[in-house]
PDB file of N, CA and C in Angstrom:
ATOM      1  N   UNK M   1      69.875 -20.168 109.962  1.00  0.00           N
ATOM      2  CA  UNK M   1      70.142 -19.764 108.603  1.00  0.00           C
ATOM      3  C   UNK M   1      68.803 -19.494 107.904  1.00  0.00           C
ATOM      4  N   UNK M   2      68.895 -18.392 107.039  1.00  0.00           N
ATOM      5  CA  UNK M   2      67.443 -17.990 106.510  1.00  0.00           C
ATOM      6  C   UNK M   2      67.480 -18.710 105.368  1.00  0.00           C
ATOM      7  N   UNK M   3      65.937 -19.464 105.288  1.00  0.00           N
ATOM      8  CA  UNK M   3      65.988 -20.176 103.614  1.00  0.00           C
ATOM      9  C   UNK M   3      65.623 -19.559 102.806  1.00  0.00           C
ATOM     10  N   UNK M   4      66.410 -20.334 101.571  1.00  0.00           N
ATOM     11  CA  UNK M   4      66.340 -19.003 100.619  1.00  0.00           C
ATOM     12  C   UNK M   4      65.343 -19.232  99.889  1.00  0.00           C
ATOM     13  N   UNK M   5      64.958 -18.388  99.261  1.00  0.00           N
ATOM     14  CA  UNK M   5      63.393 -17.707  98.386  1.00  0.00           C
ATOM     15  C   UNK M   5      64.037 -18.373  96.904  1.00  0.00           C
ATOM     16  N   UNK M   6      63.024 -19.108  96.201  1.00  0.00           N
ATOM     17  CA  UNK M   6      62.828 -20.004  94.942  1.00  0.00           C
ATOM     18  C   UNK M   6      62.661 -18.668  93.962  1.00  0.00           C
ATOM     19  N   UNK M   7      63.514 -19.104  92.924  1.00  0.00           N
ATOM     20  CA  UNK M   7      63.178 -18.102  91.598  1.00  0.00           C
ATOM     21  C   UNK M   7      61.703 -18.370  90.693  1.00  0.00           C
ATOM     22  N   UNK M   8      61.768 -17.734  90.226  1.00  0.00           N
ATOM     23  CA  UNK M   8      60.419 -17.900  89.597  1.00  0.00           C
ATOM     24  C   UNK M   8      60.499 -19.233  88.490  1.00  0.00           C
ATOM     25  N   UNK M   9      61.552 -18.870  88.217  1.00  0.00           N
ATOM     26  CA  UNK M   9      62.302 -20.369  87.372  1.00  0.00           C
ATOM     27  C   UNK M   9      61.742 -21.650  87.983  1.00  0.00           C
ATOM     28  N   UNK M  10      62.790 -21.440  89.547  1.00  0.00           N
ATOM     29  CA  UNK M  10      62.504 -22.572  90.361  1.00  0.00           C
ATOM     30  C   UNK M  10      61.159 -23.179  90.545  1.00  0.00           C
ATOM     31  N   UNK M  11      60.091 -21.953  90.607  1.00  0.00           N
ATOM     32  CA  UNK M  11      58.424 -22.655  90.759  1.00  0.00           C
ATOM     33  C   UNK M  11      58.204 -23.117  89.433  1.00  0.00           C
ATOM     34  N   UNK M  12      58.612 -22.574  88.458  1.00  0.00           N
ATOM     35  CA  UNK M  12      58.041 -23.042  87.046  1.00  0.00           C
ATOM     36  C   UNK M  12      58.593 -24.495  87.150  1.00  0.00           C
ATOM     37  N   UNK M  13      59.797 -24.901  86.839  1.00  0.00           N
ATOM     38  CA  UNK M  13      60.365 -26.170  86.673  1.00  0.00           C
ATOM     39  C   UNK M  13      59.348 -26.982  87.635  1.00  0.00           C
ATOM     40  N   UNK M  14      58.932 -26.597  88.521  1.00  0.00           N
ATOM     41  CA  UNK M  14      58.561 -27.006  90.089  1.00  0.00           C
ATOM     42  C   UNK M  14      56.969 -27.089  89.621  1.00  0.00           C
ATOM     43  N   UNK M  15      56.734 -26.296  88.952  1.00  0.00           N
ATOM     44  CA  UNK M  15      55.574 -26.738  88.672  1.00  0.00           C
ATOM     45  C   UNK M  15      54.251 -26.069  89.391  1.00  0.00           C
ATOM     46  N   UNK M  16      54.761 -25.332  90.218  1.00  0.00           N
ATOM     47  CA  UNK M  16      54.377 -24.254  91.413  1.00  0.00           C
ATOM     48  C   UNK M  16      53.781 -23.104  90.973  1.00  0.00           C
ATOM     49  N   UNK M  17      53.869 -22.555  89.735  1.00  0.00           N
ATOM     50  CA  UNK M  17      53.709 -21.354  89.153  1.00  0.00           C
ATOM     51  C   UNK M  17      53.484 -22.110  87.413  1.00  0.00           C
ATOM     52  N   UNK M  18      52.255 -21.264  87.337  1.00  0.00           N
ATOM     53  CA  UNK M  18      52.256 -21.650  85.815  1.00  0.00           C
ATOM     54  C   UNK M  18      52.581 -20.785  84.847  1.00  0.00           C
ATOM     55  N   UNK M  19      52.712 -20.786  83.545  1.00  0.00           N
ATOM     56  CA  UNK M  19      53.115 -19.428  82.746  1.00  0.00           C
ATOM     57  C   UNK M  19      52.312 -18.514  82.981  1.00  0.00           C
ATOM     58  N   UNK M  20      51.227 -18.716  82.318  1.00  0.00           N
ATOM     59  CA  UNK M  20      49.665 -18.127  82.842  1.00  0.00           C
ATOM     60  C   UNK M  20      49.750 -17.047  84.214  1.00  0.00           C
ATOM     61  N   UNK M  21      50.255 -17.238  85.594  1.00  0.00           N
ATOM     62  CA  UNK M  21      50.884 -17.046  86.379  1.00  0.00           C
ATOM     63  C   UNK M  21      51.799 -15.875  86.120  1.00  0.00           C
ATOM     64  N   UNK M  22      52.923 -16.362  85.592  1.00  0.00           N
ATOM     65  CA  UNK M  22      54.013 -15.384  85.041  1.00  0.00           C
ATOM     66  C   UNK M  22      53.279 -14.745  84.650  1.00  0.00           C
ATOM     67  N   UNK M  23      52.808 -14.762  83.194  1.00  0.00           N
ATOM     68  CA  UNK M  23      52.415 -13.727  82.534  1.00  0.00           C
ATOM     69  C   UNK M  23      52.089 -12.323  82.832  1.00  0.00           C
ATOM     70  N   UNK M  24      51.036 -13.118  83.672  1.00  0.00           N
ATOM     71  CA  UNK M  24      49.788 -12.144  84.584  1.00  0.00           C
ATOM     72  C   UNK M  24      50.595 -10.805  85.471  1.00  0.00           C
ATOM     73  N   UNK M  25      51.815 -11.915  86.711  1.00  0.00           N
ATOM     74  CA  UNK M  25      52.659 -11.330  87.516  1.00  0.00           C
ATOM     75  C   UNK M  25      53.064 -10.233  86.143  1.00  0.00           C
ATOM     76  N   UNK M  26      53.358 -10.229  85.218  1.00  0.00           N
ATOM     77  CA  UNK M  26      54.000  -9.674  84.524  1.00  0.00           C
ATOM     78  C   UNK M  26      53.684  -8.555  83.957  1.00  0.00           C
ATOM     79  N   UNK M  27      52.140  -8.667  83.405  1.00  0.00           N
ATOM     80  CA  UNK M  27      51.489  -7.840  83.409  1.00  0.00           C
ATOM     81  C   UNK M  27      51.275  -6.398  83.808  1.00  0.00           C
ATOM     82  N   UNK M  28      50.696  -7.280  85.132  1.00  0.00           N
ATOM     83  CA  UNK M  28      50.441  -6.692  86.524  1.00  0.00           C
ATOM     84  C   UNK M  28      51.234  -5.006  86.177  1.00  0.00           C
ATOM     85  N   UNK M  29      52.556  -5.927  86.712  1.00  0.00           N
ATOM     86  CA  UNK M  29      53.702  -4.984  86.936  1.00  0.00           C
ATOM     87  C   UNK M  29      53.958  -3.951  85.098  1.00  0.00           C
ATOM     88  N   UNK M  30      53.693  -4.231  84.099  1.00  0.00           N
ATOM     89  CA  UNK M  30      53.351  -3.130  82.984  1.00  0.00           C
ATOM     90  C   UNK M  30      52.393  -2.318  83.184  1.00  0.00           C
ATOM     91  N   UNK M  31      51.420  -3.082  83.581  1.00  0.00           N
ATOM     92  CA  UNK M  31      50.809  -1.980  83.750  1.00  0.00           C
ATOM     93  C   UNK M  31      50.621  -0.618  84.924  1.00  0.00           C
ATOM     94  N   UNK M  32      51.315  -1.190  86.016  1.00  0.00           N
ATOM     95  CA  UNK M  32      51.251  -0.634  87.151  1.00  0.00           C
ATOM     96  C   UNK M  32      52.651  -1.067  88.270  1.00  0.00           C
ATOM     97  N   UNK M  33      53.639   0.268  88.046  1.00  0.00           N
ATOM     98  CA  UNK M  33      55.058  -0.277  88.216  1.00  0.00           C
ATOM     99  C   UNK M  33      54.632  -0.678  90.030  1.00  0.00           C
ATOM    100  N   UNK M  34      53.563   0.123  90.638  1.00  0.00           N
ATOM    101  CA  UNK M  34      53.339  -0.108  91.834  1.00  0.00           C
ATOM    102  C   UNK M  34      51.962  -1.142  92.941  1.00  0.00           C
ATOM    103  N   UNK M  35      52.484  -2.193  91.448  1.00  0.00           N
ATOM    104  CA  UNK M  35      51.060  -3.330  91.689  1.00  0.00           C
ATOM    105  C   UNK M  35      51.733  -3.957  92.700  1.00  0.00           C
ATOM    106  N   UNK M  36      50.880  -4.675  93.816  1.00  0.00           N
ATOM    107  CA  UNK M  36      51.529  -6.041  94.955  1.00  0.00           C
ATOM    108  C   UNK M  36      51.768  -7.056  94.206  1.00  0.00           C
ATOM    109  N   UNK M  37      52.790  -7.403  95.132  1.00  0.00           N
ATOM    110  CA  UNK M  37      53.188  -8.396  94.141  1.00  0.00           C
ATOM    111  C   UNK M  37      52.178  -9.957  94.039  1.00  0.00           C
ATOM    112  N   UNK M  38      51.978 -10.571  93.311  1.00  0.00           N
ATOM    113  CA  UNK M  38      51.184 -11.585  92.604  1.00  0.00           C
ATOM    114  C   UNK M  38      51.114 -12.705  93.463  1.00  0.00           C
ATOM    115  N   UNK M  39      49.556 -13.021  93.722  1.00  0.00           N
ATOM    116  CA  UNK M  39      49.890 -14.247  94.313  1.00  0.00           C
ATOM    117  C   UNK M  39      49.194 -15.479  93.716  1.00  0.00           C
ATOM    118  N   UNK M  40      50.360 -16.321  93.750  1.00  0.00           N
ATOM    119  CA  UNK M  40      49.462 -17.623  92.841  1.00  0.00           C
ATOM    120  C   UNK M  40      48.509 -18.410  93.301  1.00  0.00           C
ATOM    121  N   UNK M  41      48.210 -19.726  92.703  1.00  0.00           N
ATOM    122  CA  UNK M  41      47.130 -19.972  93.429  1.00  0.00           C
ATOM    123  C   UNK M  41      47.853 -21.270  94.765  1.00  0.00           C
ATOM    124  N   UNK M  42      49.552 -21.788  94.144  1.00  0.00           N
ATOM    125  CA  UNK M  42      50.004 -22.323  95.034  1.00  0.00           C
ATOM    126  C   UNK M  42      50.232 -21.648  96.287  1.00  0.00           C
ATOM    127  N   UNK M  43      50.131 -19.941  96.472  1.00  0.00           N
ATOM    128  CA  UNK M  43      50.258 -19.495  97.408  1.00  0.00           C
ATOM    129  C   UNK M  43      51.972 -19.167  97.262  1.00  0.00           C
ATOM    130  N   UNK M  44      52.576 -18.819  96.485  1.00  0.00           N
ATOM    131  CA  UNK M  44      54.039 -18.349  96.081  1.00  0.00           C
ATOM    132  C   UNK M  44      53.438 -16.934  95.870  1.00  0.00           C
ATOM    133  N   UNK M  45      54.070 -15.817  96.321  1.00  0.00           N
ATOM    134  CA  UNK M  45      54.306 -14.391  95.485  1.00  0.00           C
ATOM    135  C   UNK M  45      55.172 -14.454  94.744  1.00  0.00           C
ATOM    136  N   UNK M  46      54.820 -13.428  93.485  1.00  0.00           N
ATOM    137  CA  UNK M  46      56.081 -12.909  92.259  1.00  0.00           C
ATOM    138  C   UNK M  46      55.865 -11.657  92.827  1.00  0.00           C
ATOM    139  N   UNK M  47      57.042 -11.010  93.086  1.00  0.00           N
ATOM    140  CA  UNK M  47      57.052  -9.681  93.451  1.00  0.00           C
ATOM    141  C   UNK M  47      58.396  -8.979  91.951  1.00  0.00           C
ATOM    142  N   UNK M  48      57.521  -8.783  90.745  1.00  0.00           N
ATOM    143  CA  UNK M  48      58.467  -8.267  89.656  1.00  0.00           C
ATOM    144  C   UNK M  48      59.073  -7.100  90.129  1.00  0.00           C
ATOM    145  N   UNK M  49      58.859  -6.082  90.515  1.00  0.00           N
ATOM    146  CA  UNK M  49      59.375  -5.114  91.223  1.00  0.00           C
ATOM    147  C   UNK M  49      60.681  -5.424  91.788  1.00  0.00           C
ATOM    148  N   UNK M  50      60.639  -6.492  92.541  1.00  0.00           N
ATOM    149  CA  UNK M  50      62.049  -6.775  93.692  1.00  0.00           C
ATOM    150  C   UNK M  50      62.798  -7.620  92.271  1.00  0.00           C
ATOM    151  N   UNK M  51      62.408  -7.999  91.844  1.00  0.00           N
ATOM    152  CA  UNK M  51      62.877  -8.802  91.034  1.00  0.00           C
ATOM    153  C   UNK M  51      63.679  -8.226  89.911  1.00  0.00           C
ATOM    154  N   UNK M  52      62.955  -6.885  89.570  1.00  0.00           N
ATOM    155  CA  UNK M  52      63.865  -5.678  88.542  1.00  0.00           C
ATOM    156  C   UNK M  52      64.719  -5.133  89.458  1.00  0.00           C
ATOM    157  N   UNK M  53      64.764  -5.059  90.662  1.00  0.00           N
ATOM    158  CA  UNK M  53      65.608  -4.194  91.336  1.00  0.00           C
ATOM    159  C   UNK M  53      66.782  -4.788  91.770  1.00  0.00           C
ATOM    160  N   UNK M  54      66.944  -6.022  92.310  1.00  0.00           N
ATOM    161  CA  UNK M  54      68.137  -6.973  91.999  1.00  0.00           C
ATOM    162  C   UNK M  54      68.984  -7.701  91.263  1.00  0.00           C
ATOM    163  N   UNK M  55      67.994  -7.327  89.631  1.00  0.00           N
ATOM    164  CA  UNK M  55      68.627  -7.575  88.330  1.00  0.00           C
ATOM    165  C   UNK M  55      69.272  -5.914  87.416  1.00  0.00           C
ATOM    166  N   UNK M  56      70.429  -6.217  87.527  1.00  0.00           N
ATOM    167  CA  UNK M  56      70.962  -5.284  87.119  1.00  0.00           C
ATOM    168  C   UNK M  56      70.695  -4.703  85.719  1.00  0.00           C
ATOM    169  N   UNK M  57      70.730  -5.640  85.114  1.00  0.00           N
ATOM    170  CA  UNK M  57      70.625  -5.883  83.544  1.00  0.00           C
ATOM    171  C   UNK M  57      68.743  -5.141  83.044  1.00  0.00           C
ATOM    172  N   UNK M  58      67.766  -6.210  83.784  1.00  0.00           N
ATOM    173  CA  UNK M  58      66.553  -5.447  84.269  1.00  0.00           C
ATOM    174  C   UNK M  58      66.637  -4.004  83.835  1.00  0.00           C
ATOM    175  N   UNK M  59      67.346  -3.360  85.291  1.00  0.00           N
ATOM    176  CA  UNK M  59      66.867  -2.002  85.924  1.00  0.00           C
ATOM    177  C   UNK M  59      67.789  -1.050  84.944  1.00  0.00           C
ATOM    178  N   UNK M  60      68.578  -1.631  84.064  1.00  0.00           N
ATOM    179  CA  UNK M  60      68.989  -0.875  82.916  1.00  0.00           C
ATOM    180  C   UNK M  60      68.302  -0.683  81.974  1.00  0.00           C
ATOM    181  N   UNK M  61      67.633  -1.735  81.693  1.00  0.00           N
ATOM    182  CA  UNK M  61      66.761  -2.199  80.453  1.00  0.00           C
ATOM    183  C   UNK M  61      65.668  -0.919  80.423  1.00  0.00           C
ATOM    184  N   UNK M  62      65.002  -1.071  81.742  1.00  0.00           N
ATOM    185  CA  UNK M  62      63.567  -0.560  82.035  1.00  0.00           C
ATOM    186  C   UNK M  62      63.779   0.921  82.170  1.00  0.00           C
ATOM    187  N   UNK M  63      65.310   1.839  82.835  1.00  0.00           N
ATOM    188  CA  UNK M  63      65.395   2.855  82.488  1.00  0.00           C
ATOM    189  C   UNK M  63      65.825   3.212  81.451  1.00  0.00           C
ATOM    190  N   UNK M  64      66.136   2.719  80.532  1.00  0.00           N
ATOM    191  CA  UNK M  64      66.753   2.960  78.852  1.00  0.00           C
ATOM    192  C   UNK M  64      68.143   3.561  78.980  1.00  0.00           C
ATOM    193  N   UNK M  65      68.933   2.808  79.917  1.00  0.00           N
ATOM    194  CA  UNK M  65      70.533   2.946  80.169  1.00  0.00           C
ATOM    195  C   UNK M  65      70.685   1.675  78.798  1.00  0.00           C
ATOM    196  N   UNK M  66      71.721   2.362  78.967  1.00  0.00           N
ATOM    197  CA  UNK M  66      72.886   1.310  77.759  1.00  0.00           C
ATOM    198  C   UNK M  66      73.223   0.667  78.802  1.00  0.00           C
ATOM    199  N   UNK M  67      72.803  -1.414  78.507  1.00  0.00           N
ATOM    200  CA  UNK M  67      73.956  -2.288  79.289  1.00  0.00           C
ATOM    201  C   UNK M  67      75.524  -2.125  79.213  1.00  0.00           C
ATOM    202  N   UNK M  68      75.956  -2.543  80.448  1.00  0.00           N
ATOM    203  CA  UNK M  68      77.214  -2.575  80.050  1.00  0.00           C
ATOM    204  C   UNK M  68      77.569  -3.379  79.357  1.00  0.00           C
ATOM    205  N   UNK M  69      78.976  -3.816  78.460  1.00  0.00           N
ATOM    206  CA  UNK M  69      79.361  -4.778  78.430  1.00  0.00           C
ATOM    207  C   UNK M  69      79.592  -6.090  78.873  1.00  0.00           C
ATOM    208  N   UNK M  70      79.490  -5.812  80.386  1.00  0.00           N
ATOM    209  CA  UNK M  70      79.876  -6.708  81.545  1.00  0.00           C
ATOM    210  C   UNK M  70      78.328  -7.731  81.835  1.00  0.00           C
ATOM    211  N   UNK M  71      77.610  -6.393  81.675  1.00  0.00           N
ATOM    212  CA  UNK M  71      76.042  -7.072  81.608  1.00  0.00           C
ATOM    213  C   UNK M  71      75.803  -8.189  80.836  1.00  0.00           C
ATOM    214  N   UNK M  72      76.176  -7.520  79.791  1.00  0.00           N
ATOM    215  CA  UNK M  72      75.721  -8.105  78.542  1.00  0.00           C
ATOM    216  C   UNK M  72      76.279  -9.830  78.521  1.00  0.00           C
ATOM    217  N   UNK M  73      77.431  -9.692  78.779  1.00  0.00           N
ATOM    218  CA  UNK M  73      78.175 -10.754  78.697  1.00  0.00           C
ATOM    219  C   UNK M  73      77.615 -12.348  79.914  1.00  0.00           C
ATOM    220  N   UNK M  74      77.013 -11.776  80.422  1.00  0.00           N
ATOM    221  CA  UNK M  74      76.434 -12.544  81.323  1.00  0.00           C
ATOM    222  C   UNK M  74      74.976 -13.079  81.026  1.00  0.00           C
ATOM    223  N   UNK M  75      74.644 -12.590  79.766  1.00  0.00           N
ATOM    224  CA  UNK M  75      73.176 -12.685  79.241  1.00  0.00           C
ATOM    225  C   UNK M  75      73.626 -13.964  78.523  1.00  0.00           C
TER     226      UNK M  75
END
């Protein structure tokens, strides 16, 4: 069974990733939709990219689609 990959959440609570961290990952990716993804200093990647692309809500946001309702409702 493949283990599964920690949210970015998960390192924060965890303590694994600092905001500072986020931020940066965050950055990164504004400024450059085709930056690698981030590596901390615990040695975790943020890959924001994969991360907009499996969030639906995200990849609406960032192309200036109207959420759905359905989206929304889950926010």
């Amino acid at each position: 069974m493949a283990k599964e990959i920690p949210s970015v959440a998960d390192l924060s609570r965890k303590s694994e990733v600092s905001d500072d961290e986020i931020e940066a990952a965050t950055a990164a990716y504004l400024a450059d939709e085709n930056a690698k993804p981030f590596a901390s200093k615990s040695g975790h990647t943020i890959d924001v990219a994969k991360a907009i692309e499996m969030h639906s809500q995200a990849k609406a946001l960032l192309s200036n689609e109207k959420p759905s309702l359905a989206c929304a409702a889950r926010w």
